[in-house]
């Protein structure tokens, strides 16, 4: 795949997978309690770190494991992610009002940044989105495009949550997003199967 196609593939997969996911819910919750800038920077830094780690793992697999095995494994993984998306429980935001005032403005930027970074990194490590980045990076030959697409998707999904708080969560039709996400995962799995079989 070309750079742009790989970027778009990563962006679509991660964006749909993250809408209404626990990361977005946690980001909104953190933004309700802490100043927005360190929350946004901490969350995105944690997600970028995990994405970089996933891309490196995927790139190593791409170089040293025969592509037919890599894409077969990726196909199985994406179909499994699709099924997982359909059956996983819906994440809910705690029923607390988000204050528009900054309650903890005296806290240092670094302390809040570190807390958000650690919370998000711990929660997302080994999650289906990180595994998706590994699978994409292992299957495609554009690791930089995969990384940039994933990070851009994380930004697009989580930045509104930081600035709009609970309102954005109430406007998202989670049920339909999960359906679209599941269909996309399964479609990618089928695509990789057909590619392995020589149809593409």
PDB file of N, CA and C in Angstrom, residues 76-168:
ATOM      1  N   UNK A  76      -6.934 -12.969  10.926  1.00  0.00           N
ATOM      2  CA  UNK A  76      -7.607 -13.595  12.071  1.00  0.00           C
ATOM      3  C   UNK A  76      -7.806 -12.580  13.193  1.00  0.00           C
ATOM      4  N   UNK A  77      -6.759 -11.767  13.439  1.00  0.00           N
ATOM      5  CA  UNK A  77      -6.834 -10.770  14.512  1.00  0.00           C
ATOM      6  C   UNK A  77      -7.938  -9.753  14.249  1.00  0.00           C
ATOM      7  N   UNK A  78      -8.026  -9.242  13.027  1.00  0.00           N
ATOM      8  CA  UNK A  78      -9.035  -8.224  12.719  1.00  0.00           C
ATOM      9  C   UNK A  78     -10.452  -8.785  12.792  1.00  0.00           C
ATOM     10  N   UNK A  79     -10.637 -10.013  12.340  1.00  0.00           N
ATOM     11  CA  UNK A  79     -11.963 -10.627  12.459  1.00  0.00           C
ATOM     12  C   UNK A  79     -12.320 -10.809  13.932  1.00  0.00           C
ATOM     13  N   UNK A  80     -11.324 -11.225  14.734  1.00  0.00           N
ATOM     14  CA  UNK A  80     -11.553 -11.369  16.178  1.00  0.00           C
ATOM     15  C   UNK A  80     -11.878 -10.022  16.813  1.00  0.00           C
ATOM     16  N   UNK A  81     -11.156  -8.954  16.395  1.00  0.00           N
ATOM     17  CA  UNK A  81     -11.433  -7.617  16.927  1.00  0.00           C
ATOM     18  C   UNK A  81     -12.852  -7.182  16.570  1.00  0.00           C
ATOM     19  N   UNK A  82     -13.277  -7.527  15.348  1.00  0.00           N
ATOM     20  CA  UNK A  82     -14.629  -7.175  14.930  1.00  0.00           C
ATOM     21  C   UNK A  82     -15.683  -7.841  15.794  1.00  0.00           C
ATOM     22  N   UNK A  83     -15.489  -9.132  16.053  1.00  0.00           N
ATOM     23  CA  UNK A  83     -16.426  -9.863  16.918  1.00  0.00           C
ATOM     24  C   UNK A  83     -16.389  -9.291  18.331  1.00  0.00           C
ATOM     25  N   UNK A  84     -15.174  -9.002  18.821  1.00  0.00           N
ATOM     26  CA  UNK A  84     -14.997  -8.420  20.153  1.00  0.00           C
ATOM     27  C   UNK A  84     -15.757  -7.099  20.253  1.00  0.00           C
ATOM     28  N   UNK A  85     -15.660  -6.288  19.215  1.00  0.00           N
ATOM     29  CA  UNK A  85     -16.342  -4.990  19.213  1.00  0.00           C
ATOM     30  C   UNK A  85     -17.851  -5.149  19.332  1.00  0.00           C
ATOM     31  N   UNK A  86     -18.396  -6.162  18.663  1.00  0.00           N
ATOM     32  CA  UNK A  86     -19.844  -6.386  18.708  1.00  0.00           C
ATOM     33  C   UNK A  86     -20.329  -6.837  20.084  1.00  0.00           C
ATOM     34  N   UNK A  87     -19.493  -7.624  20.789  1.00  0.00           N
ATOM     35  CA  UNK A  87     -19.977  -8.231  22.036  1.00  0.00           C
ATOM     36  C   UNK A  87     -19.506  -7.528  23.302  1.00  0.00           C
ATOM     37  N   UNK A  88     -18.500  -6.620  23.203  1.00  0.00           N
ATOM     38  CA  UNK A  88     -17.998  -5.982  24.415  1.00  0.00           C
ATOM     39  C   UNK A  88     -19.038  -5.037  25.006  1.00  0.00           C
ATOM     40  N   UNK A  89     -18.970  -4.884  26.309  1.00  0.00           N
ATOM     41  CA  UNK A  89     -19.917  -4.015  27.002  1.00  0.00           C
ATOM     42  C   UNK A  89     -19.624  -2.560  26.679  1.00  0.00           C
ATOM     43  N   UNK A  90     -20.685  -1.765  26.647  1.00  0.00           N
ATOM     44  CA  UNK A  90     -20.555  -0.337  26.348  1.00  0.00           C
ATOM     45  C   UNK A  90     -19.968   0.397  27.539  1.00  0.00           C
ATOM     46  N   UNK A  91     -18.938   1.203  27.273  1.00  0.00           N
ATOM     47  CA  UNK A  91     -18.340   2.007  28.336  1.00  0.00           C
ATOM     48  C   UNK A  91     -19.267   3.168  28.679  1.00  0.00           C
ATOM     49  N   UNK A  92     -19.325   3.500  29.959  1.00  0.00           N
ATOM     50  CA  UNK A  92     -20.192   4.598  30.389  1.00  0.00           C
ATOM     51  C   UNK A  92     -19.391   5.635  31.162  1.00  0.00           C
ATOM     52  N   UNK A  93     -19.774   6.866  30.988  1.00  0.00           N
ATOM     53  CA  UNK A  93     -19.166   7.967  31.738  1.00  0.00           C
ATOM     54  C   UNK A  93     -19.866   8.102  33.069  1.00  0.00           C
ATOM     55  N   UNK A  94     -19.100   8.294  34.127  1.00  0.00           N
ATOM     56  CA  UNK A  94     -19.700   8.487  35.442  1.00  0.00           C
ATOM     57  C   UNK A  94     -20.634   9.684  35.415  1.00  0.00           C
ATOM     58  N   UNK A  95     -21.726   9.575  36.138  1.00  0.00           N
ATOM     59  CA  UNK A  95     -22.753  10.626  36.109  1.00  0.00           C
ATOM     60  C   UNK A  95     -22.351  11.779  37.015  1.00  0.00           C
ATOM     61  N   UNK A  96     -21.371  12.528  36.553  1.00  0.00           N
ATOM     62  CA  UNK A  96     -20.900  13.696  37.296  1.00  0.00           C
ATOM     63  C   UNK A  96     -20.821  14.866  36.336  1.00  0.00           C
ATOM     64  N   UNK A  97     -21.176  16.005  36.808  1.00  0.00           N
ATOM     65  CA  UNK A  97     -21.119  17.192  35.963  1.00  0.00           C
ATOM     66  C   UNK A  97     -19.674  17.644  35.803  1.00  0.00           C
ATOM     67  N   UNK A  98     -19.331  18.002  34.595  1.00  0.00           N
ATOM     68  CA  UNK A  98     -18.001  18.541  34.340  1.00  0.00           C
ATOM     69  C   UNK A  98     -18.016  20.030  34.624  1.00  0.00           C
ATOM     70  N   UNK A  99     -17.150  20.448  35.468  1.00  0.00           N
ATOM     71  CA  UNK A  99     -17.098  21.864  35.800  1.00  0.00           C
ATOM     72  C   UNK A  99     -16.317  22.611  34.738  1.00  0.00           C
ATOM     73  N   UNK A 100     -16.828  23.733  34.323  1.00  0.00           N
ATOM     74  CA  UNK A 100     -16.140  24.527  33.311  1.00  0.00           C
ATOM     75  C   UNK A 100     -14.976  25.302  33.920  1.00  0.00           C
ATOM     76  N   UNK A 101     -14.964  25.411  35.254  1.00  0.00           N
ATOM     77  CA  UNK A 101     -13.864  26.107  35.911  1.00  0.00           C
ATOM     78  C   UNK A 101     -12.720  25.143  36.166  1.00  0.00           C
ATOM     79  N   UNK A 102     -11.522  25.652  36.216  1.00  0.00           N
ATOM     80  CA  UNK A 102     -10.354  24.818  36.477  1.00  0.00           C
ATOM     81  C   UNK A 102     -10.133  24.731  37.978  1.00  0.00           C
ATOM     82  N   UNK A 103     -10.442  23.552  38.549  1.00  0.00           N
ATOM     83  CA  UNK A 103     -10.382  23.396  39.993  1.00  0.00           C
ATOM     84  C   UNK A 103      -8.961  23.205  40.501  1.00  0.00           C
ATOM     85  N   UNK A 104      -8.116  22.640  39.662  1.00  0.00           N
ATOM     86  CA  UNK A 104      -6.765  22.312  40.113  1.00  0.00           C
ATOM     87  C   UNK A 104      -5.711  23.140  39.386  1.00  0.00           C
ATOM     88  N   UNK A 105      -5.994  24.403  39.140  1.00  0.00           N
ATOM     89  CA  UNK A 105      -5.089  25.218  38.332  1.00  0.00           C
ATOM     90  C   UNK A 105      -3.744  25.452  38.998  1.00  0.00           C
ATOM     91  N   UNK A 106      -3.633  25.230  40.318  1.00  0.00           N
ATOM     92  CA  UNK A 106      -2.379  25.447  41.020  1.00  0.00           C
ATOM     93  C   UNK A 106      -1.433  24.250  40.887  1.00  0.00           C
ATOM     94  N   UNK A 107      -1.963  23.129  40.424  1.00  0.00           N
ATOM     95  CA  UNK A 107      -1.108  21.950  40.263  1.00  0.00           C
ATOM     96  C   UNK A 107      -0.179  22.150  39.076  1.00  0.00           C
ATOM     97  N   UNK A 108       0.993  21.593  39.214  1.00  0.00           N
ATOM     98  CA  UNK A 108       1.971  21.780  38.156  1.00  0.00           C
ATOM     99  C   UNK A 108       1.606  20.977  36.911  1.00  0.00           C
ATOM    100  N   UNK A 109       1.953  21.534  35.777  1.00  0.00           N
ATOM    101  CA  UNK A 109       1.686  20.892  34.486  1.00  0.00           C
ATOM    102  C   UNK A 109       2.267  19.482  34.440  1.00  0.00           C
ATOM    103  N   UNK A 110       3.515  19.344  34.882  1.00  0.00           N
ATOM    104  CA  UNK A 110       4.205  18.059  34.766  1.00  0.00           C
ATOM    105  C   UNK A 110       3.525  16.973  35.582  1.00  0.00           C
ATOM    106  N   UNK A 111       3.018  17.324  36.767  1.00  0.00           N
ATOM    107  CA  UNK A 111       2.367  16.337  37.625  1.00  0.00           C
ATOM    108  C   UNK A 111       1.105  15.793  36.964  1.00  0.00           C
ATOM    109  N   UNK A 112       0.296  16.687  36.412  1.00  0.00           N
ATOM    110  CA  UNK A 112      -0.951  16.268  35.759  1.00  0.00           C
ATOM    111  C   UNK A 112      -0.638  15.519  34.467  1.00  0.00           C
ATOM    112  N   UNK A 113       0.335  16.015  33.719  1.00  0.00           N
ATOM    113  CA  UNK A 113       0.764  15.343  32.492  1.00  0.00           C
ATOM    114  C   UNK A 113       1.191  13.908  32.785  1.00  0.00           C
ATOM    115  N   UNK A 114       2.034  13.740  33.816  1.00  0.00           N
ATOM    116  CA  UNK A 114       2.542  12.412  34.167  1.00  0.00           C
ATOM    117  C   UNK A 114       1.418  11.471  34.571  1.00  0.00           C
ATOM    118  N   UNK A 115       0.483  11.988  35.345  1.00  0.00           N
ATOM    119  CA  UNK A 115      -0.643  11.164  35.786  1.00  0.00           C
ATOM    120  C   UNK A 115      -1.468  10.695  34.594  1.00  0.00           C
ATOM    121  N   UNK A 116      -1.790  11.605  33.695  1.00  0.00           N
ATOM    122  CA  UNK A 116      -2.589  11.253  32.511  1.00  0.00           C
ATOM    123  C   UNK A 116      -1.838  10.279  31.607  1.00  0.00           C
ATOM    124  N   UNK A 117      -0.536  10.520  31.450  1.00  0.00           N
ATOM    125  CA  UNK A 117       0.290   9.637  30.624  1.00  0.00           C
ATOM    126  C   UNK A 117       0.267   8.217  31.170  1.00  0.00           C
ATOM    127  N   UNK A 118       0.472   8.074  32.476  1.00  0.00           N
ATOM    128  CA  UNK A 118       0.520   6.751  33.095  1.00  0.00           C
ATOM    129  C   UNK A 118      -0.838   6.059  33.072  1.00  0.00           C
ATOM    130  N   UNK A 119      -1.898   6.807  33.338  1.00  0.00           N
ATOM    131  CA  UNK A 119      -3.246   6.221  33.336  1.00  0.00           C
ATOM    132  C   UNK A 119      -3.590   5.672  31.954  1.00  0.00           C
ATOM    133  N   UNK A 120      -3.381   6.482  30.932  1.00  0.00           N
ATOM    134  CA  UNK A 120      -3.737   6.072  29.573  1.00  0.00           C
ATOM    135  C   UNK A 120      -2.831   4.949  29.081  1.00  0.00           C
ATOM    136  N   UNK A 121      -1.533   5.042  29.354  1.00  0.00           N
ATOM    137  CA  UNK A 121      -0.599   4.002  28.920  1.00  0.00           C
ATOM    138  C   UNK A 121      -0.948   2.656  29.542  1.00  0.00           C
ATOM    139  N   UNK A 122      -1.273   2.676  30.822  1.00  0.00           N
ATOM    140  CA  UNK A 122      -1.624   1.435  31.518  1.00  0.00           C
ATOM    141  C   UNK A 122      -2.931   0.855  30.993  1.00  0.00           C
ATOM    142  N   UNK A 123      -3.903   1.724  30.760  1.00  0.00           N
ATOM    143  CA  UNK A 123      -5.222   1.258  30.320  1.00  0.00           C
ATOM    144  C   UNK A 123      -5.194   0.718  28.894  1.00  0.00           C
ATOM    145  N   UNK A 124      -4.369   1.317  28.037  1.00  0.00           N
ATOM    146  CA  UNK A 124      -4.372   0.956  26.619  1.00  0.00           C
ATOM    147  C   UNK A 124      -3.351  -0.111  26.253  1.00  0.00           C
ATOM    148  N   UNK A 125      -2.436  -0.430  27.169  1.00  0.00           N
ATOM    149  CA  UNK A 125      -1.396  -1.415  26.844  1.00  0.00           C
ATOM    150  C   UNK A 125      -2.042  -2.773  26.577  1.00  0.00           C
ATOM    151  N   UNK A 126      -1.826  -3.306  25.390  1.00  0.00           N
ATOM    152  CA  UNK A 126      -2.408  -4.594  25.028  1.00  0.00           C
ATOM    153  C   UNK A 126      -3.859  -4.522  24.600  1.00  0.00           C
ATOM    154  N   UNK A 127      -4.415  -3.298  24.507  1.00  0.00           N
ATOM    155  CA  UNK A 127      -5.802  -3.135  24.081  1.00  0.00           C
ATOM    156  C   UNK A 127      -5.921  -3.427  22.583  1.00  0.00           C
ATOM    157  N   UNK A 128      -7.163  -3.597  22.124  1.00  0.00           N
ATOM    158  CA  UNK A 128      -7.356  -3.963  20.713  1.00  0.00           C
ATOM    159  C   UNK A 128      -6.837  -2.897  19.756  1.00  0.00           C
ATOM    160  N   UNK A 129      -6.829  -1.628  20.178  1.00  0.00           N
ATOM    161  CA  UNK A 129      -6.318  -0.590  19.287  1.00  0.00           C
ATOM    162  C   UNK A 129      -4.805  -0.712  19.103  1.00  0.00           C
ATOM    163  N   UNK A 130      -4.091  -1.009  20.191  1.00  0.00           N
ATOM    164  CA  UNK A 130      -2.646  -1.199  20.064  1.00  0.00           C
ATOM    165  C   UNK A 130      -2.342  -2.446  19.238  1.00  0.00           C
ATOM    166  N   UNK A 131      -3.097  -3.510  19.467  1.00  0.00           N
ATOM    167  CA  UNK A 131      -2.909  -4.733  18.689  1.00  0.00           C
ATOM    168  C   UNK A 131      -3.245  -4.499  17.217  1.00  0.00           C
ATOM    169  N   UNK A 132      -4.198  -3.616  16.962  1.00  0.00           N
ATOM    170  CA  UNK A 132      -4.545  -3.279  15.577  1.00  0.00           C
ATOM    171  C   UNK A 132      -3.388  -2.569  14.883  1.00  0.00           C
ATOM    172  N   UNK A 133      -2.721  -1.671  15.609  1.00  0.00           N
ATOM    173  CA  UNK A 133      -1.566  -0.968  15.041  1.00  0.00           C
ATOM    174  C   UNK A 133      -0.452  -1.962  14.732  1.00  0.00           C
ATOM    175  N   UNK A 134      -0.232  -2.926  15.631  1.00  0.00           N
ATOM    176  CA  UNK A 134       0.775  -3.966  15.383  1.00  0.00           C
ATOM    177  C   UNK A 134       0.427  -4.738  14.113  1.00  0.00           C
ATOM    178  N   UNK A 135      -0.834  -5.143  14.007  1.00  0.00           N
ATOM    179  CA  UNK A 135      -1.267  -5.931  12.846  1.00  0.00           C
ATOM    180  C   UNK A 135      -1.119  -5.149  11.544  1.00  0.00           C
ATOM    181  N   UNK A 136      -1.505  -3.877  11.560  1.00  0.00           N
ATOM    182  CA  UNK A 136      -1.374  -3.050  10.355  1.00  0.00           C
ATOM    183  C   UNK A 136       0.085  -2.845   9.978  1.00  0.00           C
ATOM    184  N   UNK A 137       0.917  -2.555  10.974  1.00  0.00           N
ATOM    185  CA  UNK A 137       2.332  -2.311  10.712  1.00  0.00           C
ATOM    186  C   UNK A 137       3.034  -3.568  10.214  1.00  0.00           C
ATOM    187  N   UNK A 138       2.608  -4.726  10.729  1.00  0.00           N
ATOM    188  CA  UNK A 138       3.205  -5.989  10.302  1.00  0.00           C
ATOM    189  C   UNK A 138       2.754  -6.387   8.903  1.00  0.00           C
ATOM    190  N   UNK A 139       1.589  -5.902   8.495  1.00  0.00           N
ATOM    191  CA  UNK A 139       1.022  -6.305   7.206  1.00  0.00           C
ATOM    192  C   UNK A 139       1.343  -5.344   6.074  1.00  0.00           C
ATOM    193  N   UNK A 140       1.597  -4.094   6.405  1.00  0.00           N
ATOM    194  CA  UNK A 140       1.852  -3.066   5.397  1.00  0.00           C
ATOM    195  C   UNK A 140       3.294  -2.575   5.514  1.00  0.00           C
ATOM    196  N   UNK A 141       3.792  -1.958   4.471  1.00  0.00           N
ATOM    197  CA  UNK A 141       5.212  -1.580   4.438  1.00  0.00           C
ATOM    198  C   UNK A 141       5.443  -0.103   4.716  1.00  0.00           C
ATOM    199  N   UNK A 142       4.502   0.530   5.414  1.00  0.00           N
ATOM    200  CA  UNK A 142       4.612   1.970   5.687  1.00  0.00           C
ATOM    201  C   UNK A 142       4.444   2.245   7.186  1.00  0.00           C
ATOM    202  N   UNK A 143       5.443   1.891   8.008  1.00  0.00           N
ATOM    203  CA  UNK A 143       5.299   2.079   9.458  1.00  0.00           C
ATOM    204  C   UNK A 143       5.074   3.527   9.874  1.00  0.00           C
ATOM    205  N   UNK A 144       5.736   4.476   9.201  1.00  0.00           N
ATOM    206  CA  UNK A 144       5.552   5.888   9.553  1.00  0.00           C
ATOM    207  C   UNK A 144       4.115   6.325   9.272  1.00  0.00           C
ATOM    208  N   UNK A 145       3.568   5.882   8.149  1.00  0.00           N
ATOM    209  CA  UNK A 145       2.185   6.226   7.809  1.00  0.00           C
ATOM    210  C   UNK A 145       1.210   5.638   8.824  1.00  0.00           C
ATOM    211  N   UNK A 146       1.472   4.414   9.255  1.00  0.00           N
ATOM    212  CA  UNK A 146       0.617   3.767  10.258  1.00  0.00           C
ATOM    213  C   UNK A 146       0.666   4.551  11.563  1.00  0.00           C
ATOM    214  N   UNK A 147       1.876   4.935  11.982  1.00  0.00           N
ATOM    215  CA  UNK A 147       2.039   5.692  13.226  1.00  0.00           C
ATOM    216  C   UNK A 147       1.317   7.035  13.148  1.00  0.00           C
ATOM    217  N   UNK A 148       1.542   7.778  12.074  1.00  0.00           N
ATOM    218  CA  UNK A 148       0.914   9.098  11.935  1.00  0.00           C
ATOM    219  C   UNK A 148      -0.606   8.988  11.843  1.00  0.00           C
ATOM    220  N   UNK A 149      -1.091   7.994  11.128  1.00  0.00           N
ATOM    221  CA  UNK A 149      -2.534   7.796  11.020  1.00  0.00           C
ATOM    222  C   UNK A 149      -3.165   7.479  12.360  1.00  0.00           C
ATOM    223  N   UNK A 150      -2.484   6.628  13.140  1.00  0.00           N
ATOM    224  CA  UNK A 150      -3.002   6.261  14.461  1.00  0.00           C
ATOM    225  C   UNK A 150      -3.010   7.459  15.405  1.00  0.00           C
ATOM    226  N   UNK A 151      -1.906   8.206  15.444  1.00  0.00           N
ATOM    227  CA  UNK A 151      -1.809   9.361  16.344  1.00  0.00           C
ATOM    228  C   UNK A 151      -2.826  10.439  15.954  1.00  0.00           C
ATOM    229  N   UNK A 152      -2.991  10.666  14.659  1.00  0.00           N
ATOM    230  CA  UNK A 152      -3.971  11.660  14.204  1.00  0.00           C
ATOM    231  C   UNK A 152      -5.384  11.239  14.601  1.00  0.00           C
ATOM    232  N   UNK A 153      -5.666   9.948  14.490  1.00  0.00           N
ATOM    233  CA  UNK A 153      -6.983   9.440  14.896  1.00  0.00           C
ATOM    234  C   UNK A 153      -7.202   9.639  16.390  1.00  0.00           C
ATOM    235  N   UNK A 154      -6.175   9.341  17.186  1.00  0.00           N
ATOM    236  CA  UNK A 154      -6.289   9.541  18.632  1.00  0.00           C
ATOM    237  C   UNK A 154      -6.574  11.007  18.954  1.00  0.00           C
ATOM    238  N   UNK A 155      -5.908  11.907  18.233  1.00  0.00           N
ATOM    239  CA  UNK A 155      -6.124  13.338  18.466  1.00  0.00           C
ATOM    240  C   UNK A 155      -7.552  13.743  18.100  1.00  0.00           C
ATOM    241  N   UNK A 156      -8.007  13.327  16.926  1.00  0.00           N
ATOM    242  CA  UNK A 156      -9.345  13.697  16.453  1.00  0.00           C
ATOM    243  C   UNK A 156     -10.429  13.183  17.393  1.00  0.00           C
ATOM    244  N   UNK A 157     -10.224  11.985  17.932  1.00  0.00           N
ATOM    245  CA  UNK A 157     -11.242  11.379  18.803  1.00  0.00           C
ATOM    246  C   UNK A 157     -11.217  11.966  20.211  1.00  0.00           C
ATOM    247  N   UNK A 158     -10.017  12.207  20.749  1.00  0.00           N
ATOM    248  CA  UNK A 158      -9.913  12.585  22.159  1.00  0.00           C
ATOM    249  C   UNK A 158      -9.892  14.087  22.424  1.00  0.00           C
ATOM    250  N   UNK A 159      -9.411  14.892  21.480  1.00  0.00           N
ATOM    251  CA  UNK A 159      -9.369  16.341  21.704  1.00  0.00           C
ATOM    252  C   UNK A 159     -10.752  16.934  21.966  1.00  0.00           C
ATOM    253  N   UNK A 160     -11.791  16.562  21.204  1.00  0.00           N
ATOM    254  CA  UNK A 160     -13.121  17.112  21.515  1.00  0.00           C
ATOM    255  C   UNK A 160     -13.594  16.754  22.915  1.00  0.00           C
ATOM    256  N   UNK A 161     -13.230  15.561  23.381  1.00  0.00           N
ATOM    257  CA  UNK A 161     -13.622  15.159  24.728  1.00  0.00           C
ATOM    258  C   UNK A 161     -13.000  16.039  25.792  1.00  0.00           C
ATOM    259  N   UNK A 162     -11.764  16.476  25.543  1.00  0.00           N
ATOM    260  CA  UNK A 162     -11.080  17.342  26.499  1.00  0.00           C
ATOM    261  C   UNK A 162     -11.770  18.699  26.580  1.00  0.00           C
ATOM    262  N   UNK A 163     -12.171  19.232  25.439  1.00  0.00           N
ATOM    263  CA  UNK A 163     -12.700  20.595  25.409  1.00  0.00           C
ATOM    264  C   UNK A 163     -14.215  20.682  25.568  1.00  0.00           C
ATOM    265  N   UNK A 164     -14.920  19.624  25.233  1.00  0.00           N
ATOM    266  CA  UNK A 164     -16.378  19.662  25.337  1.00  0.00           C
ATOM    267  C   UNK A 164     -16.921  18.826  26.486  1.00  0.00           C
ATOM    268  N   UNK A 165     -16.057  17.989  27.071  1.00  0.00           N
ATOM    269  CA  UNK A 165     -16.461  17.237  28.251  1.00  0.00           C
ATOM    270  C   UNK A 165     -17.593  16.263  27.997  1.00  0.00           C
ATOM    271  N   UNK A 166     -18.480  16.163  28.971  1.00  0.00           N
ATOM    272  CA  UNK A 166     -19.540  15.155  28.948  1.00  0.00           C
ATOM    273  C   UNK A 166     -20.510  15.338  27.790  1.00  0.00           C
ATOM    274  N   UNK A 167     -20.663  16.562  27.298  1.00  0.00           N
ATOM    275  CA  UNK A 167     -21.625  16.811  26.218  1.00  0.00           C
ATOM    276  C   UNK A 167     -21.315  15.982  24.982  1.00  0.00           C
ATOM    277  N   UNK A 168     -20.012  15.855  24.660  1.00  0.00           N
ATOM    278  CA  UNK A 168     -19.638  15.092  23.472  1.00  0.00           C
ATOM    279  C   UNK A 168     -19.995  13.626  23.638  1.00  0.00           C
TER     280      UNK A 168
END
